[in-house]
Amino acid sequence: MHHTAYRCRDAEQTRWFYEDVLGFKLAAAMVFDEEPGAAKKREYMHLFFQTTDGNFIAFFDVPDDVEEKMFIARHGFDQHIAFEVDSLEQLKAWRRHINKMGRPCFGPIDHGFVHSIYMYDPNGVQVELTLKDKNYDAILAEDSAKAHDVLKEWTERTRAQKLERLQADMLDQRGIDMSKADFSKVKQEGAQS
C-alpha cells in the first residue's frame, strides 16, 4: 500500500491530529486548482502524512464541496484504519497520551490475534492502534489453512439474510458494471447517517 485517502473537514485540524497527537510526519501539503480526471476547476489541498512503516495516510480538503454530514463518525465495521505499535506498554502509553490530548480513546481490547485501542479523528474516521499478539503468526497460519472453508460456510449461512437487504444481482456480480450502480440511493442513505 502506498496510501489511503479520506476527505477532511479542515487541513490544519487534521494536521494537528495526525502530526501533533499521533506523531506522523506531514510529508506533503499540495494545493491544486483542477479536479483530477474531470478537467473541472476546483481548488483543493491534498495532505500526506508518513506513517511509521513508510506508507502514507492522505486527506483532501475541498472547501467549496464540504458539508458537516460528510464527517459523521462511522462505525468501525464501516471504515477504520489501523496502525501497528511494538508493545503493550507502548499501546497503553498511546492511550494515555491521546486522552491527555483531549481525544477520547478506549481499549485496549483483546481480539485474540491483536490488542487494540480506538479513537476517532476530527473527520469521523475511526483510528486503531494495534499490537500483534505473541501468538499472532500461529493464529493466522491456523486460520489461513481453513479460511476458504470458513468463508464458504459463512457465505452459505448468511446469503438469505443478505438477500432480504441487498439486490441479488449486486450481491452476485464480480465485475464492476457502473451502469447498474445506483449512486442516488447511496448518497441518500449517506445523508441520513
Short mmCIF file of N, CA and C in Angstrom, two decimals:
data_model
loop_
_atom_site.label_atom_id
_atom_site.label_comp_id
_atom_site.label_asym_id
_atom_site.label_seq_id
_atom_site.Cartn_x
_atom_site.Cartn_y
_atom_site.Cartn_z
N MET A 1 0.85 -1.17 0.00
CA MET A 1 0.00 0.00 0.00
C MET A 1 0.89 1.23 0.00
N HIS A 2 0.57 2.19 -0.80
CA HIS A 2 1.27 3.47 -0.76
C HIS A 2 0.54 4.43 0.17
N HIS A 3 -0.78 4.59 -0.05
CA HIS A 3 -1.57 5.45 0.83
C HIS A 3 -3.04 5.08 0.77
N THR A 4 -3.75 5.54 1.77
CA THR A 4 -5.20 5.52 1.78
C THR A 4 -5.62 6.97 1.98
N ALA A 5 -6.73 7.38 1.38
CA ALA A 5 -7.11 8.79 1.41
C ALA A 5 -8.55 8.98 1.85
N TYR A 6 -8.77 10.07 2.56
CA TYR A 6 -10.09 10.44 3.07
C TYR A 6 -10.29 11.93 2.83
N ARG A 7 -11.54 12.35 2.90
CA ARG A 7 -11.85 13.77 2.88
C ARG A 7 -11.67 14.30 4.31
N CYS A 8 -11.26 15.55 4.43
CA CYS A 8 -11.15 16.13 5.78
C CYS A 8 -11.97 17.41 5.86
N ARG A 9 -12.37 17.72 7.07
CA ARG A 9 -13.13 18.93 7.34
C ARG A 9 -12.23 20.16 7.18
N ASP A 10 -11.00 20.05 7.71
CA ASP A 10 -10.08 21.18 7.70
C ASP A 10 -8.65 20.65 7.74
N ALA A 11 -7.81 21.15 6.85
CA ALA A 11 -6.44 20.65 6.74
C ALA A 11 -5.65 20.86 8.03
N GLU A 12 -5.76 22.03 8.64
CA GLU A 12 -4.97 22.29 9.85
C GLU A 12 -5.46 21.45 11.02
N GLN A 13 -6.75 21.29 11.18
CA GLN A 13 -7.29 20.44 12.24
C GLN A 13 -6.81 19.00 12.06
N THR A 14 -6.80 18.54 10.82
CA THR A 14 -6.34 17.18 10.52
C THR A 14 -4.84 17.06 10.78
N ARG A 15 -4.07 18.09 10.41
CA ARG A 15 -2.64 18.09 10.69
C ARG A 15 -2.39 17.97 12.19
N TRP A 16 -3.14 18.71 12.99
CA TRP A 16 -2.97 18.65 14.44
C TRP A 16 -3.11 17.21 14.94
N PHE A 17 -4.15 16.52 14.49
CA PHE A 17 -4.38 15.17 14.98
C PHE A 17 -3.28 14.21 14.54
N TYR A 18 -2.98 14.19 13.25
CA TYR A 18 -2.04 13.19 12.75
C TYR A 18 -0.58 13.53 13.05
N GLU A 19 -0.23 14.81 13.15
CA GLU A 19 1.15 15.18 13.44
C GLU A 19 1.37 15.39 14.94
N ASP A 20 0.55 16.24 15.57
CA ASP A 20 0.77 16.56 16.98
C ASP A 20 0.32 15.45 17.92
N VAL A 21 -0.79 14.80 17.61
CA VAL A 21 -1.30 13.75 18.50
C VAL A 21 -0.65 12.41 18.20
N LEU A 22 -0.68 11.97 16.93
CA LEU A 22 -0.15 10.64 16.59
C LEU A 22 1.33 10.64 16.22
N GLY A 23 1.90 11.80 15.96
CA GLY A 23 3.34 11.88 15.69
C GLY A 23 3.76 11.53 14.28
N PHE A 24 2.83 11.48 13.33
CA PHE A 24 3.20 11.21 11.94
C PHE A 24 3.77 12.47 11.31
N LYS A 25 4.70 12.30 10.40
CA LYS A 25 5.33 13.42 9.72
C LYS A 25 4.41 13.95 8.63
N LEU A 26 4.20 15.28 8.62
CA LEU A 26 3.50 15.90 7.50
C LEU A 26 4.46 15.87 6.32
N ALA A 27 4.20 15.00 5.37
CA ALA A 27 5.12 14.77 4.25
C ALA A 27 4.84 15.69 3.07
N ALA A 28 3.58 16.11 2.91
CA ALA A 28 3.23 16.98 1.78
C ALA A 28 1.92 17.68 2.07
N ALA A 29 1.83 18.92 1.60
CA ALA A 29 0.60 19.71 1.62
C ALA A 29 0.54 20.42 0.28
N MET A 30 -0.16 19.82 -0.67
CA MET A 30 -0.16 20.31 -2.05
C MET A 30 -1.51 20.94 -2.39
N VAL A 31 -1.46 22.11 -3.02
CA VAL A 31 -2.67 22.81 -3.44
C VAL A 31 -2.81 22.64 -4.95
N PHE A 32 -4.01 22.24 -5.37
CA PHE A 32 -4.33 22.06 -6.79
C PHE A 32 -5.54 22.92 -7.13
N ASP A 33 -5.68 23.26 -8.42
CA ASP A 33 -6.82 24.08 -8.82
C ASP A 33 -7.74 23.40 -9.82
N GLU A 34 -7.49 22.11 -10.08
CA GLU A 34 -8.34 21.38 -11.01
C GLU A 34 -8.58 19.97 -10.48
N GLU A 35 -9.84 19.53 -10.53
CA GLU A 35 -10.18 18.19 -10.08
C GLU A 35 -9.58 17.16 -11.03
N PRO A 36 -8.82 16.19 -10.51
CA PRO A 36 -8.14 15.26 -11.40
C PRO A 36 -9.11 14.41 -12.22
N GLY A 37 -8.81 14.30 -13.51
CA GLY A 37 -9.61 13.46 -14.40
C GLY A 37 -10.92 14.08 -14.83
N ALA A 38 -11.26 15.25 -14.31
CA ALA A 38 -12.55 15.85 -14.63
C ALA A 38 -12.42 17.16 -15.41
N ALA A 39 -11.20 17.68 -15.52
CA ALA A 39 -10.98 18.97 -16.18
C ALA A 39 -11.95 20.01 -15.65
N LYS A 40 -12.17 19.97 -14.35
CA LYS A 40 -13.12 20.87 -13.69
C LYS A 40 -12.34 21.73 -12.70
N LYS A 41 -12.56 23.03 -12.77
CA LYS A 41 -11.91 23.94 -11.83
C LYS A 41 -12.43 23.66 -10.43
N ARG A 42 -11.52 23.36 -9.54
CA ARG A 42 -11.89 23.13 -8.15
C ARG A 42 -10.60 23.19 -7.34
N GLU A 43 -10.50 24.16 -6.45
CA GLU A 43 -9.30 24.26 -5.62
C GLU A 43 -9.42 23.31 -4.44
N TYR A 44 -8.35 22.57 -4.19
CA TYR A 44 -8.33 21.67 -3.05
C TYR A 44 -6.90 21.47 -2.58
N MET A 45 -6.77 21.01 -1.35
CA MET A 45 -5.47 20.66 -0.80
C MET A 45 -5.43 19.15 -0.61
N HIS A 46 -4.27 18.57 -0.90
CA HIS A 46 -4.05 17.14 -0.70
C HIS A 46 -2.90 17.01 0.31
N LEU A 47 -3.21 16.48 1.50
CA LEU A 47 -2.24 16.31 2.58
C LEU A 47 -1.78 14.87 2.64
N PHE A 48 -0.51 14.66 2.92
CA PHE A 48 0.04 13.32 3.12
C PHE A 48 0.81 13.28 4.44
N PHE A 49 0.50 12.29 5.26
CA PHE A 49 1.24 12.05 6.50
C PHE A 49 1.95 10.72 6.37
N GLN A 50 3.26 10.71 6.66
CA GLN A 50 4.02 9.47 6.56
C GLN A 50 3.89 8.70 7.86
N THR A 51 3.50 7.43 7.75
CA THR A 51 3.33 6.58 8.92
C THR A 51 4.66 5.92 9.27
N THR A 52 4.70 5.26 10.39
CA THR A 52 5.95 4.68 10.87
C THR A 52 6.50 3.58 9.97
N ASP A 53 5.65 2.97 9.13
CA ASP A 53 6.13 1.92 8.22
C ASP A 53 6.52 2.47 6.84
N GLY A 54 6.47 3.79 6.68
CA GLY A 54 6.87 4.41 5.42
C GLY A 54 5.74 4.64 4.44
N ASN A 55 4.55 4.14 4.73
CA ASN A 55 3.39 4.40 3.89
C ASN A 55 2.76 5.73 4.31
N PHE A 56 1.63 6.05 3.71
CA PHE A 56 1.02 7.35 3.96
C PHE A 56 -0.47 7.23 4.21
N ILE A 57 -0.99 8.17 5.00
CA ILE A 57 -2.42 8.41 5.08
C ILE A 57 -2.61 9.82 4.53
N ALA A 58 -3.58 9.97 3.63
CA ALA A 58 -3.75 11.23 2.92
C ALA A 58 -5.17 11.76 3.12
N PHE A 59 -5.31 13.06 2.91
CA PHE A 59 -6.60 13.73 3.08
C PHE A 59 -6.79 14.77 1.99
N PHE A 60 -8.05 14.98 1.62
CA PHE A 60 -8.43 16.04 0.70
C PHE A 60 -9.22 17.08 1.48
N ASP A 61 -8.81 18.35 1.39
CA ASP A 61 -9.55 19.48 1.95
C ASP A 61 -10.12 20.23 0.74
N VAL A 62 -11.45 20.14 0.57
CA VAL A 62 -12.13 20.72 -0.60
C VAL A 62 -13.16 21.73 -0.08
N PRO A 63 -12.75 22.99 0.13
CA PRO A 63 -13.63 23.94 0.81
C PRO A 63 -14.93 24.27 0.11
N ASP A 64 -14.99 24.16 -1.24
CA ASP A 64 -16.24 24.50 -1.92
C ASP A 64 -17.18 23.30 -2.06
N ASP A 65 -16.81 22.18 -1.50
CA ASP A 65 -17.63 20.97 -1.57
C ASP A 65 -17.54 20.23 -0.24
N VAL A 66 -17.96 20.90 0.82
CA VAL A 66 -17.84 20.31 2.15
C VAL A 66 -19.12 20.58 2.94
N GLU A 67 -19.60 19.56 3.63
CA GLU A 67 -20.78 19.68 4.49
C GLU A 67 -20.54 18.85 5.74
N GLU A 68 -21.10 19.27 6.85
CA GLU A 68 -20.91 18.55 8.12
C GLU A 68 -21.33 17.09 8.03
N LYS A 69 -22.38 16.79 7.24
CA LYS A 69 -22.86 15.41 7.17
C LYS A 69 -21.80 14.45 6.63
N MET A 70 -20.77 15.00 5.97
CA MET A 70 -19.69 14.15 5.45
C MET A 70 -18.79 13.61 6.56
N PHE A 71 -18.88 14.20 7.74
CA PHE A 71 -17.93 13.88 8.80
C PHE A 71 -18.57 13.24 10.02
N ILE A 72 -19.71 12.64 9.83
CA ILE A 72 -20.36 11.91 10.90
C ILE A 72 -19.53 10.66 11.18
N ALA A 73 -19.21 10.44 12.44
CA ALA A 73 -18.40 9.27 12.80
C ALA A 73 -19.10 8.00 12.33
N ARG A 74 -18.35 7.19 11.63
CA ARG A 74 -18.88 5.93 11.11
C ARG A 74 -18.47 4.78 12.02
N HIS A 75 -19.30 3.77 12.05
CA HIS A 75 -19.00 2.57 12.84
C HIS A 75 -17.69 1.98 12.33
N GLY A 76 -16.90 1.43 13.22
CA GLY A 76 -15.63 0.82 12.84
C GLY A 76 -15.77 -0.30 11.84
N PHE A 77 -16.94 -0.97 11.79
CA PHE A 77 -17.17 -2.00 10.78
C PHE A 77 -17.21 -1.39 9.38
N ASP A 78 -17.67 -0.13 9.29
CA ASP A 78 -17.82 0.53 8.01
C ASP A 78 -16.51 1.13 7.50
N GLN A 79 -15.73 1.65 8.43
CA GLN A 79 -14.48 2.28 8.00
C GLN A 79 -13.60 2.53 9.21
N HIS A 80 -12.39 2.01 9.14
CA HIS A 80 -11.37 2.39 10.10
C HIS A 80 -10.00 2.08 9.51
N ILE A 81 -9.00 2.68 10.10
CA ILE A 81 -7.63 2.43 9.67
C ILE A 81 -6.82 2.09 10.91
N ALA A 82 -5.91 1.13 10.78
CA ALA A 82 -5.13 0.66 11.93
C ALA A 82 -3.64 0.87 11.68
N PHE A 83 -2.95 1.29 12.73
CA PHE A 83 -1.51 1.45 12.70
C PHE A 83 -0.92 0.56 13.79
N GLU A 84 0.20 -0.08 13.47
CA GLU A 84 0.80 -1.06 14.38
C GLU A 84 1.77 -0.40 15.35
N VAL A 85 1.74 -0.87 16.61
CA VAL A 85 2.72 -0.47 17.63
C VAL A 85 3.50 -1.72 18.04
N ASP A 86 4.57 -1.51 18.84
CA ASP A 86 5.52 -2.59 19.13
C ASP A 86 5.32 -3.33 20.44
N SER A 87 4.59 -2.74 21.41
CA SER A 87 4.48 -3.39 22.71
C SER A 87 3.19 -2.97 23.41
N LEU A 88 2.78 -3.78 24.39
CA LEU A 88 1.59 -3.45 25.18
C LEU A 88 1.83 -2.16 25.97
N GLU A 89 3.03 -1.98 26.48
CA GLU A 89 3.36 -0.75 27.20
C GLU A 89 3.20 0.46 26.29
N GLN A 90 3.66 0.33 25.06
CA GLN A 90 3.53 1.42 24.09
C GLN A 90 2.06 1.69 23.78
N LEU A 91 1.26 0.64 23.65
CA LEU A 91 -0.17 0.78 23.37
C LEU A 91 -0.85 1.55 24.51
N LYS A 92 -0.53 1.17 25.75
CA LYS A 92 -1.12 1.85 26.91
C LYS A 92 -0.63 3.29 27.01
N ALA A 93 0.64 3.53 26.69
CA ALA A 93 1.18 4.89 26.71
C ALA A 93 0.48 5.76 25.66
N TRP A 94 0.22 5.18 24.48
CA TRP A 94 -0.51 5.91 23.45
C TRP A 94 -1.91 6.28 23.94
N ARG A 95 -2.56 5.36 24.62
CA ARG A 95 -3.91 5.64 25.13
C ARG A 95 -3.87 6.82 26.10
N ARG A 96 -2.92 6.81 27.02
CA ARG A 96 -2.79 7.93 27.97
C ARG A 96 -2.52 9.24 27.23
N HIS A 97 -1.62 9.20 26.27
CA HIS A 97 -1.25 10.40 25.51
C HIS A 97 -2.45 10.95 24.73
N ILE A 98 -3.17 10.08 24.06
CA ILE A 98 -4.31 10.52 23.25
C ILE A 98 -5.40 11.12 24.13
N ASN A 99 -5.68 10.48 25.26
CA ASN A 99 -6.66 11.04 26.20
C ASN A 99 -6.19 12.40 26.73
N LYS A 100 -4.91 12.51 27.02
CA LYS A 100 -4.33 13.77 27.52
C LYS A 100 -4.46 14.88 26.47
N MET A 101 -4.40 14.52 25.20
CA MET A 101 -4.53 15.49 24.11
C MET A 101 -5.99 15.86 23.84
N GLY A 102 -6.91 15.31 24.63
CA GLY A 102 -8.31 15.68 24.52
C GLY A 102 -9.14 14.83 23.58
N ARG A 103 -8.59 13.72 23.12
CA ARG A 103 -9.35 12.82 22.25
C ARG A 103 -9.75 11.59 23.05
N PRO A 104 -11.03 11.29 23.15
CA PRO A 104 -11.44 10.06 23.84
C PRO A 104 -10.84 8.84 23.14
N CYS A 105 -10.34 7.92 23.94
CA CYS A 105 -9.68 6.73 23.41
C CYS A 105 -10.07 5.56 24.30
N PHE A 106 -10.47 4.44 23.70
CA PHE A 106 -10.85 3.29 24.52
C PHE A 106 -10.05 2.06 24.15
N GLY A 107 -10.00 1.14 25.08
CA GLY A 107 -9.21 -0.09 24.94
C GLY A 107 -8.12 -0.08 26.00
N PRO A 108 -7.20 -1.00 25.96
CA PRO A 108 -7.02 -1.99 24.91
C PRO A 108 -8.07 -3.10 24.95
N ILE A 109 -8.40 -3.56 23.75
CA ILE A 109 -9.33 -4.66 23.56
C ILE A 109 -8.54 -5.84 23.00
N ASP A 110 -8.74 -7.00 23.60
CA ASP A 110 -8.06 -8.23 23.16
C ASP A 110 -8.92 -8.91 22.11
N HIS A 111 -8.46 -8.90 20.87
CA HIS A 111 -9.17 -9.55 19.77
C HIS A 111 -8.65 -10.97 19.52
N GLY A 112 -7.80 -11.46 20.39
CA GLY A 112 -7.22 -12.79 20.21
C GLY A 112 -5.91 -12.73 19.46
N PHE A 113 -5.94 -12.24 18.24
CA PHE A 113 -4.71 -12.17 17.44
C PHE A 113 -4.02 -10.81 17.52
N VAL A 114 -4.78 -9.76 17.93
CA VAL A 114 -4.23 -8.42 18.16
C VAL A 114 -4.89 -7.80 19.38
N HIS A 115 -4.24 -6.78 19.92
CA HIS A 115 -4.75 -5.98 21.03
C HIS A 115 -4.80 -4.54 20.51
N SER A 116 -5.93 -3.85 20.72
CA SER A 116 -6.13 -2.57 20.05
C SER A 116 -6.74 -1.52 20.95
N ILE A 117 -6.41 -0.26 20.64
CA ILE A 117 -7.10 0.89 21.21
C ILE A 117 -7.73 1.65 20.04
N TYR A 118 -8.79 2.41 20.33
CA TYR A 118 -9.55 3.07 19.28
C TYR A 118 -9.87 4.51 19.67
N MET A 119 -9.89 5.36 18.65
CA MET A 119 -10.33 6.74 18.81
C MET A 119 -10.85 7.21 17.46
N TYR A 120 -11.46 8.38 17.42
CA TYR A 120 -11.89 8.97 16.16
C TYR A 120 -11.05 10.20 15.87
N ASP A 121 -10.70 10.38 14.60
CA ASP A 121 -10.00 11.60 14.22
C ASP A 121 -11.05 12.71 14.07
N PRO A 122 -10.64 13.96 13.84
CA PRO A 122 -11.61 15.05 13.73
C PRO A 122 -12.56 14.93 12.54
N ASN A 123 -12.30 14.00 11.63
CA ASN A 123 -13.13 13.84 10.43
C ASN A 123 -14.11 12.68 10.53
N GLY A 124 -14.18 12.03 11.68
CA GLY A 124 -15.10 10.92 11.87
C GLY A 124 -14.54 9.57 11.46
N VAL A 125 -13.24 9.51 11.14
CA VAL A 125 -12.60 8.25 10.77
C VAL A 125 -12.12 7.56 12.05
N GLN A 126 -12.52 6.30 12.24
CA GLN A 126 -12.04 5.57 13.40
C GLN A 126 -10.58 5.17 13.16
N VAL A 127 -9.74 5.47 14.14
CA VAL A 127 -8.32 5.14 14.08
C VAL A 127 -8.03 4.11 15.16
N GLU A 128 -7.33 3.06 14.76
CA GLU A 128 -6.96 1.97 15.67
C GLU A 128 -5.44 1.92 15.76
N LEU A 129 -4.94 1.78 16.97
CA LEU A 129 -3.54 1.43 17.18
C LEU A 129 -3.54 0.00 17.66
N THR A 130 -2.75 -0.85 17.04
CA THR A 130 -2.86 -2.28 17.28
C THR A 130 -1.50 -2.92 17.53
N LEU A 131 -1.51 -3.93 18.38
CA LEU A 131 -0.32 -4.70 18.72
C LEU A 131 -0.59 -6.16 18.39
N LYS A 132 0.31 -6.77 17.64
CA LYS A 132 0.17 -8.19 17.34
C LYS A 132 0.34 -9.01 18.62
N ASP A 133 -0.52 -9.99 18.82
CA ASP A 133 -0.40 -10.92 19.94
C ASP A 133 0.88 -11.74 19.77
N LYS A 134 1.43 -12.23 20.88
CA LYS A 134 2.66 -13.04 20.80
C LYS A 134 2.45 -14.29 19.95
N ASN A 135 1.21 -14.77 19.83
CA ASN A 135 0.89 -15.94 19.01
C ASN A 135 0.30 -15.57 17.64
N TYR A 136 0.49 -14.34 17.24
CA TYR A 136 -0.10 -13.81 16.01
C TYR A 136 0.17 -14.69 14.79
N ASP A 137 1.43 -15.03 14.55
CA ASP A 137 1.77 -15.82 13.36
C ASP A 137 1.11 -17.19 13.38
N ALA A 138 1.10 -17.84 14.54
CA ALA A 138 0.48 -19.16 14.65
C ALA A 138 -1.04 -19.07 14.46
N ILE A 139 -1.64 -18.05 15.04
CA ILE A 139 -3.10 -17.86 14.91
C ILE A 139 -3.47 -17.65 13.44
N LEU A 140 -2.73 -16.77 12.75
CA LEU A 140 -3.04 -16.51 11.35
C LEU A 140 -2.72 -17.71 10.47
N ALA A 141 -1.67 -18.44 10.77
CA ALA A 141 -1.35 -19.64 9.98
C ALA A 141 -2.46 -20.67 10.11
N GLU A 142 -2.97 -20.86 11.33
CA GLU A 142 -4.06 -21.81 11.55
C GLU A 142 -5.31 -21.34 10.81
N ASP A 143 -5.61 -20.05 10.89
CA ASP A 143 -6.79 -19.52 10.21
C ASP A 143 -6.63 -19.61 8.70
N SER A 144 -5.45 -19.34 8.20
CA SER A 144 -5.20 -19.38 6.76
C SER A 144 -5.49 -20.76 6.17
N ALA A 145 -5.16 -21.79 6.93
CA ALA A 145 -5.36 -23.17 6.45
C ALA A 145 -6.83 -23.50 6.22
N LYS A 146 -7.71 -22.83 6.93
CA LYS A 146 -9.14 -23.14 6.80
C LYS A 146 -9.96 -21.95 6.29
N ALA A 147 -9.31 -20.87 5.88
CA ALA A 147 -10.01 -19.63 5.52
C ALA A 147 -11.04 -19.82 4.41
N HIS A 148 -10.72 -20.54 3.35
CA HIS A 148 -11.68 -20.73 2.26
C HIS A 148 -12.90 -21.52 2.71
N ASP A 149 -12.71 -22.52 3.53
CA ASP A 149 -13.84 -23.30 4.04
C ASP A 149 -14.73 -22.46 4.95
N VAL A 150 -14.11 -21.67 5.82
CA VAL A 150 -14.87 -20.80 6.72
C VAL A 150 -15.65 -19.77 5.91
N LEU A 151 -15.00 -19.19 4.90
CA LEU A 151 -15.67 -18.20 4.05
C LEU A 151 -16.85 -18.82 3.30
N LYS A 152 -16.68 -20.01 2.77
CA LYS A 152 -17.76 -20.69 2.05
C LYS A 152 -18.95 -20.95 2.97
N GLU A 153 -18.69 -21.45 4.17
CA GLU A 153 -19.77 -21.73 5.14
C GLU A 153 -20.47 -20.43 5.51
N TRP A 154 -19.72 -19.37 5.75
CA TRP A 154 -20.28 -18.06 6.11
C TRP A 154 -21.18 -17.55 4.98
N THR A 155 -20.71 -17.63 3.75
CA THR A 155 -21.47 -17.14 2.60
C THR A 155 -22.79 -17.89 2.47
N GLU A 156 -22.75 -19.20 2.61
CA GLU A 156 -23.97 -20.01 2.52
C GLU A 156 -24.92 -19.70 3.67
N ARG A 157 -24.39 -19.53 4.86
CA ARG A 157 -25.22 -19.31 6.05
C ARG A 157 -25.86 -17.92 6.06
N THR A 158 -25.19 -16.92 5.50
CA THR A 158 -25.69 -15.54 5.59
C THR A 158 -26.38 -15.04 4.32
N ARG A 159 -26.38 -15.82 3.25
CA ARG A 159 -26.93 -15.35 1.98
C ARG A 159 -28.40 -14.93 2.08
N ALA A 160 -29.24 -15.74 2.69
CA ALA A 160 -30.67 -15.41 2.78
C ALA A 160 -30.87 -14.10 3.53
N GLN A 161 -30.14 -13.93 4.59
CA GLN A 161 -30.24 -12.69 5.38
C GLN A 161 -29.82 -11.48 4.54
N LYS A 162 -28.78 -11.63 3.75
CA LYS A 162 -28.33 -10.53 2.89
C LYS A 162 -29.32 -10.24 1.77
N LEU A 163 -29.94 -11.30 1.22
CA LEU A 163 -30.91 -11.10 0.14
C LEU A 163 -32.14 -10.33 0.60
N GLU A 164 -32.42 -10.34 1.89
CA GLU A 164 -33.52 -9.54 2.42
C GLU A 164 -33.18 -8.05 2.36
N ARG A 165 -31.90 -7.72 2.30
CA ARG A 165 -31.46 -6.33 2.37
C ARG A 165 -30.76 -5.82 1.11
N LEU A 166 -30.25 -6.74 0.30
CA LEU A 166 -29.45 -6.35 -0.86
C LEU A 166 -30.04 -6.92 -2.15
N GLN A 167 -29.69 -6.30 -3.27
CA GLN A 167 -30.13 -6.79 -4.57
C GLN A 167 -29.28 -8.00 -4.96
N ALA A 168 -29.93 -9.07 -5.38
CA ALA A 168 -29.22 -10.31 -5.73
C ALA A 168 -28.19 -10.08 -6.82
N ASP A 169 -28.55 -9.28 -7.85
CA ASP A 169 -27.57 -9.08 -8.93
C ASP A 169 -26.34 -8.33 -8.45
N MET A 170 -26.51 -7.44 -7.49
CA MET A 170 -25.35 -6.73 -6.94
C MET A 170 -24.53 -7.65 -6.03
N LEU A 171 -25.20 -8.53 -5.33
CA LEU A 171 -24.52 -9.48 -4.45
C LEU A 171 -23.72 -10.50 -5.25
N ASP A 172 -24.23 -10.87 -6.41
CA ASP A 172 -23.60 -11.90 -7.23
C ASP A 172 -22.55 -11.38 -8.21
N GLN A 173 -22.55 -10.09 -8.47
CA GLN A 173 -21.63 -9.59 -9.50
C GLN A 173 -20.18 -9.68 -9.06
N ARG A 174 -19.32 -9.92 -10.01
CA ARG A 174 -17.88 -9.99 -9.75
C ARG A 174 -17.13 -8.92 -10.53
N GLY A 175 -17.73 -8.42 -11.59
CA GLY A 175 -17.14 -7.31 -12.33
C GLY A 175 -17.79 -6.03 -11.85
N ILE A 176 -17.29 -4.92 -12.30
CA ILE A 176 -17.88 -3.64 -11.93
C ILE A 176 -18.56 -3.05 -13.15
N ASP A 177 -19.89 -3.10 -13.15
CA ASP A 177 -20.69 -2.53 -14.23
C ASP A 177 -21.30 -1.25 -13.67
N MET A 178 -20.69 -0.13 -13.98
CA MET A 178 -21.13 1.14 -13.42
C MET A 178 -22.53 1.53 -13.88
N SER A 179 -23.01 0.96 -14.98
CA SER A 179 -24.35 1.30 -15.46
C SER A 179 -25.43 0.79 -14.51
N LYS A 180 -25.12 -0.22 -13.70
CA LYS A 180 -26.10 -0.77 -12.76
C LYS A 180 -26.01 -0.13 -11.38
N ALA A 181 -24.99 0.66 -11.15
CA ALA A 181 -24.81 1.27 -9.83
C ALA A 181 -25.83 2.37 -9.62
N ASP A 182 -26.48 2.37 -8.48
CA ASP A 182 -27.48 3.37 -8.14
C ASP A 182 -26.88 4.29 -7.08
N PHE A 183 -26.11 5.30 -7.54
CA PHE A 183 -25.43 6.19 -6.61
C PHE A 183 -26.40 7.14 -5.91
N SER A 184 -27.56 7.38 -6.50
CA SER A 184 -28.52 8.26 -5.84
C SER A 184 -28.97 7.66 -4.51
N LYS A 185 -29.15 6.34 -4.48
CA LYS A 185 -29.55 5.67 -3.25
C LYS A 185 -28.42 5.71 -2.23
N VAL A 186 -27.19 5.53 -2.67
CA VAL A 186 -26.04 5.58 -1.77
C VAL A 186 -25.92 6.96 -1.16
N LYS A 187 -26.03 7.99 -1.99
CA LYS A 187 -25.92 9.36 -1.49
C LYS A 187 -27.05 9.66 -0.51
N GLN A 188 -28.25 9.21 -0.83
CA GLN A 188 -29.39 9.43 0.05
C GLN A 188 -29.19 8.75 1.39
N GLU A 189 -28.75 7.49 1.37
CA GLU A 189 -28.52 6.78 2.62
C GLU A 189 -27.40 7.42 3.40
N GLY A 190 -26.34 7.88 2.71
CA GLY A 190 -25.23 8.54 3.38
C GLY A 190 -25.67 9.82 4.06
N ALA A 191 -26.61 10.53 3.43
CA ALA A 191 -27.10 11.77 4.02
C ALA A 191 -27.91 11.52 5.28
N GLN A 192 -28.50 10.33 5.40
CA GLN A 192 -29.31 10.01 6.57
C GLN A 192 -28.47 9.53 7.74
N SER A 193 -27.20 9.21 7.49
CA SER A 193 -26.34 8.65 8.54
C SER A 193 -26.22 9.56 9.72
#
